[in-house]
Every structure is written in structure tokens, then in C-alpha cells.
Amino acid sequence: MAELIDGKELAKKIRSELKQKVEVLKEKGINPKLAVIMVGNDPGSTVYVKNKSKACEKVGIEFEEYLYDEDLTEEELLKVIDKLNKDDSIHGILLQSPVPKSININNAFKHISPEKDVDGFNPVNVGNLSIGEDAFISCTPYGIIKMFEEYNIETEGKNAVILGRSNIVGKPMIQCMLAKNSTVTVCHSKTKNIDQITKNADILIAAIGKPKFVTKDMVKDGCVVIDVGINRNEDGTICGDVDFENVKEKASYITPVPGGVGPMTIAMLLNNLVKAAEKRL
Ligand code: NAP
């Protein structure tokens, strides 16, 4: 039976460490502040933004929301970002996805100053992560790495299989696992015989957005299973990409949904924001 990786508890510990760092920054005259831009009113995004706001409040980070109707043009959005880039009172800028289809989100991410890119989506940060230089690391992969460190989970020389190749989770996760000396395989919607690949995984990270996709027969005994997926069941509850109840019988470690990767993602956003503010010292 797997040991549970408690992301909620670890996130709490990280927040309490960050709270102390925020106090030190404030004593030195720096008041850490995060600006969050949201375009349109996607219900999921509204919940995520609220959770981020609450988390900021818990550690003493100021939080400013910039809410726009879905008819905001890309040009107008870039102007908002420009203004926030130039505003010295703001240490981090986050653009909540999704944005309306009329906006090219990559253009927007490119526009966010790399020094304020606390989500780690600007190509400068993406590139620095891939060449092993200091970077803001995308929050979900970074949170997963923190979990491995906290639970002393060996990554070196291990076969890490990542399901999903999105820019926000799968791809930065590849770089993070390479940096931790794992041998990395990545699967996506065109991959054939996924179950044969997952059976070889010492560490399996599922980030595809398909409820209970990873079943017990897809994992080997003792596999470390990290579930990034957030899927809504018909009754309104949430489940991950892993069939938790059955897979936990074979895994050595497993993250629950909710209470696993999700809280860690927000904790690492706060961590990145504090890092951005500390760079001003
Ligand atoms: P995404 O942009 O939709 O990407 C999904 C990826 O999964 C794509 O690379 C896609 O392949 C692949 N995929 C889809 N169906 C597949 C299948 N049947 N077999 C193999 N690969 C498949 O999603 P995302 O933004 O990365 O998010 C993934 C999940 O994680 C979602 O449930 C999301 O809500 C959740 N999430 C959670 C957190 C958190 O903090 N816990 C943070 C971010 C996202 P192609 O590239 O070939 O299309």
C-alpha cells in the first residue's frame, strides 16, 4: 500500500516559511505584490484566482486583480502587461489561462517581463530552465520536485514517464526530471502502447486531463505515482488522471486529488513571487 504524499500539508509548511521571508522583506521596505490578469469569466479560472488570492493573503503578499471582459483585444492586453512591467510596486505578473481565442497567449507570455514572470512561461525562463540557469520554474513541475525532495524520493537514474506534453506542465516537467538525473520518457495523444511504457516507470507523472486514465495494470509494483489531473465528476466532485483507489495498492508513493499537486502549485507560485521580490534587495 502506497504512502500518501500530502501536498496540502507540505504547502502549509512552505507557506509558513514564506511568511517569515515576507516579514523580512517588509522590514526592508519591500511589500511583495502579485498582479493577476484575467480576461473573460471562465468559471474554473474564477475559482483558481480566488484560491491564489487567499493563499497570498495567508503569507502577507498583496494581491491585485485586473479583470477584463472577453472582448479585450490582444493589443489592449499587451498594454496592460506593459504598464504592470513598468510598475515598481509589482513583483510578479500572472496571466490566468485560458484567455479568449482572439488572443495569442504565447504573445502575452512573451510580453511579461522575465523578472516578473512568476509562472515561468516567458521563453526566457523556459530557456534558462532547459540550459540549467537560474529561472522561474513553472509552478506545477516545481511543486512536484519539492514533493520528491520532501519525501526523499530518489530520482537519479530512475525511469520517469510523463503523460502529457503541455507547455505549462508536461514540457517543463521533462526539464525538471532531467535536471534531477532521471531518464525521461514523455507520452502524448499520439503515443502508441502507452501501457507498455508506463509499466517501465519508476516514477509516473500523469498530466493529461482524463479521469482515472492510469489504471492498476498500467503501473509496476513500487512505482511513485504523481497525479496532476483535475477532472470534474458528474456529481461535482473532483478526481485525477489516476484510478487512485486501485493504483495506491501497487504504488510506493501516490498523490491524492484533491490535496496533492494542486496546493503545491499555488505554494510554488508564492515561492516564485517572494523570490522575485527578494531580487529587488
Ligand atoms: P492540456 O494542455 O490539455 O494537455 C494535455 C496533454 O495530454 C497533451 O499533451 C495531450 O497530448 C495529452 N493527452 C491527452 N489525451 C491523452 C491520451 N489519451 N493519452 C495520452 N496523452 C494524452 O492539459 P494541461 O494544461 O497540461 O493539464 C493537464 C491536466 O492537469 C488537466 O486535468 C488540468 O486541469 C490539470 N492541471 C492541474 C494543475 C494542478 O495544479 N494540479 C495545474 C495545471 C493543470 P497532445 O499534445 O498530443 O494533444
Coordinates of N, CA and C and ligand atoms in Angstrom, one line a residue, residues 48 140 164-166 168-170 187-190 194 207-210 213 228-231 241 261-262 265, ligand 1:
Y48 N -9.7 29.4 -9.4 CA -8.3 29.4 -9.2 C -7.8 30.8 -8.8
T140 N 3.7 24.0 -11.3 CA 3.2 22.7 -11.1 C 4.5 21.7 -11.1
G164 N 1.6 13.6 -21.0 CA 1.2 15.0 -21.3 C 2.4 15.8 -21.7
R165 N 2.2 16.7 -22.7 CA 3.3 17.5 -23.2 C 2.9 19.0 -23.3
S166 N 2.0 19.4 -22.4 CA 1.6 20.8 -22.5 C 2.8 21.7 -22.1
I168 N 2.6 24.1 -20.0 CA 2.6 24.5 -18.6 C 2.9 23.4 -17.7
V169 N 2.7 22.1 -18.1 CA 3.1 21.0 -17.2 C 4.1 20.0 -17.8
G170 N 3.6 19.3 -18.8 CA 4.4 18.2 -19.4 C 5.8 18.7 -19.8
C187 N 4.9 10.9 -23.0 CA 3.8 10.3 -23.9 C 2.7 11.4 -24.1
H188 N 2.1 11.3 -25.2 CA 1.0 12.2 -25.6 C -0.1 11.5 -26.3
S189 N -1.0 12.3 -26.9 CA -2.2 11.6 -27.5 C -1.8 10.8 -28.7
K190 N -0.7 10.9 -29.3 CA -0.3 10.1 -30.5 C 0.6 9.0 -30.1
I194 N 0.8 3.0 -24.7 CA 1.1 3.8 -23.5 C 1.3 2.8 -22.3
A207 N -0.4 14.0 -16.5 CA -1.0 15.3 -16.6 C -1.6 15.4 -18.0
I208 N -2.8 14.7 -18.1 CA -3.5 14.7 -19.4 C -4.9 15.2 -19.3
G209 N -5.5 15.2 -18.1 CA -6.9 15.7 -18.0 C -7.9 14.7 -18.5
K210 N -7.6 13.4 -18.2 CA -8.5 12.3 -18.5 C -8.8 11.5 -17.2
F213 N -7.5 7.7 -16.0 CA -6.8 7.1 -17.1 C -5.8 6.1 -16.7
V228 N -1.4 14.9 -11.6 CA -1.6 16.3 -11.8 C -3.1 16.6 -12.2
G229 N -3.8 15.7 -12.8 CA -5.1 15.9 -13.4 C -6.1 16.5 -12.4
I230 N -6.9 17.4 -12.9 CA -8.1 17.9 -12.2 C -9.3 17.7 -13.1
N231 N -10.1 16.7 -12.8 CA -11.3 16.4 -13.6 C -12.5 16.5 -12.7
D241 N -6.2 12.0 -12.9 CA -6.0 11.2 -14.1 C -5.6 9.8 -13.7
V261 N -1.0 17.6 -5.8 CA -0.3 18.6 -6.6 C -0.9 20.0 -6.6
G262 N -2.2 20.1 -6.5 CA -2.9 21.4 -6.6 C -2.4 22.4 -5.6
T265 N 1.1 23.6 -6.3 CA 1.2 24.6 -7.4 C 1.1 26.0 -6.9
Ligands
NAP1 P1 -3.5 20.2 -21.9 O1 -2.9 21.4 -22.3 O2 -4.9 19.9 -22.3 O3 -2.5 19.0 -22.3 C1 -2.9 17.7 -22.2 C2 -1.8 16.8 -22.7 O4 -2.3 15.4 -22.5 C3 -1.5 16.9 -24.2 O5 -0.1 16.9 -24.3 C4 -2.2 15.8 -24.8 O6 -1.5 15.3 -26.0 C5 -2.1 14.7 -23.7 N1 -3.2 13.7 -23.9 C6 -4.5 14.0 -24.0 N2 -5.2 12.8 -24.1 C7 -4.2 11.8 -24.0 C8 -4.3 10.4 -24.0 N3 -5.5 9.8 -24.1 N4 -3.2 9.7 -23.9 C9 -2.0 10.4 -23.8 N5 -1.9 11.7 -23.8 C10 -3.0 12.4 -23.8 O7 -3.6 20.0 -20.3 P2 -2.7 20.6 -19.1 O8 -2.9 22.1 -19.0 O9 -1.3 20.1 -19.2 O10 -3.4 19.9 -17.9 C11 -3.5 18.5 -17.7 C12 -4.3 18.2 -16.5 O11 -3.7 18.7 -15.4 C13 -5.7 18.8 -16.6 O12 -6.6 18.0 -15.9 C14 -5.5 20.1 -15.8 O13 -6.7 20.6 -15.1 C15 -4.5 19.7 -14.7 N6 -3.7 20.7 -14.1 C16 -3.5 20.6 -12.8 C17 -2.7 21.6 -12.2 C18 -2.5 21.5 -10.7 O14 -2.1 22.4 -10.1 N7 -2.9 20.3 -10.1 C19 -2.0 22.5 -12.9 C20 -2.2 22.5 -14.3 C21 -3.0 21.6 -14.9 P3 -1.3 16.1 -27.3 O15 -0.2 17.1 -27.0 O16 -0.9 15.1 -28.3 O17 -2.6 16.8 -27.6

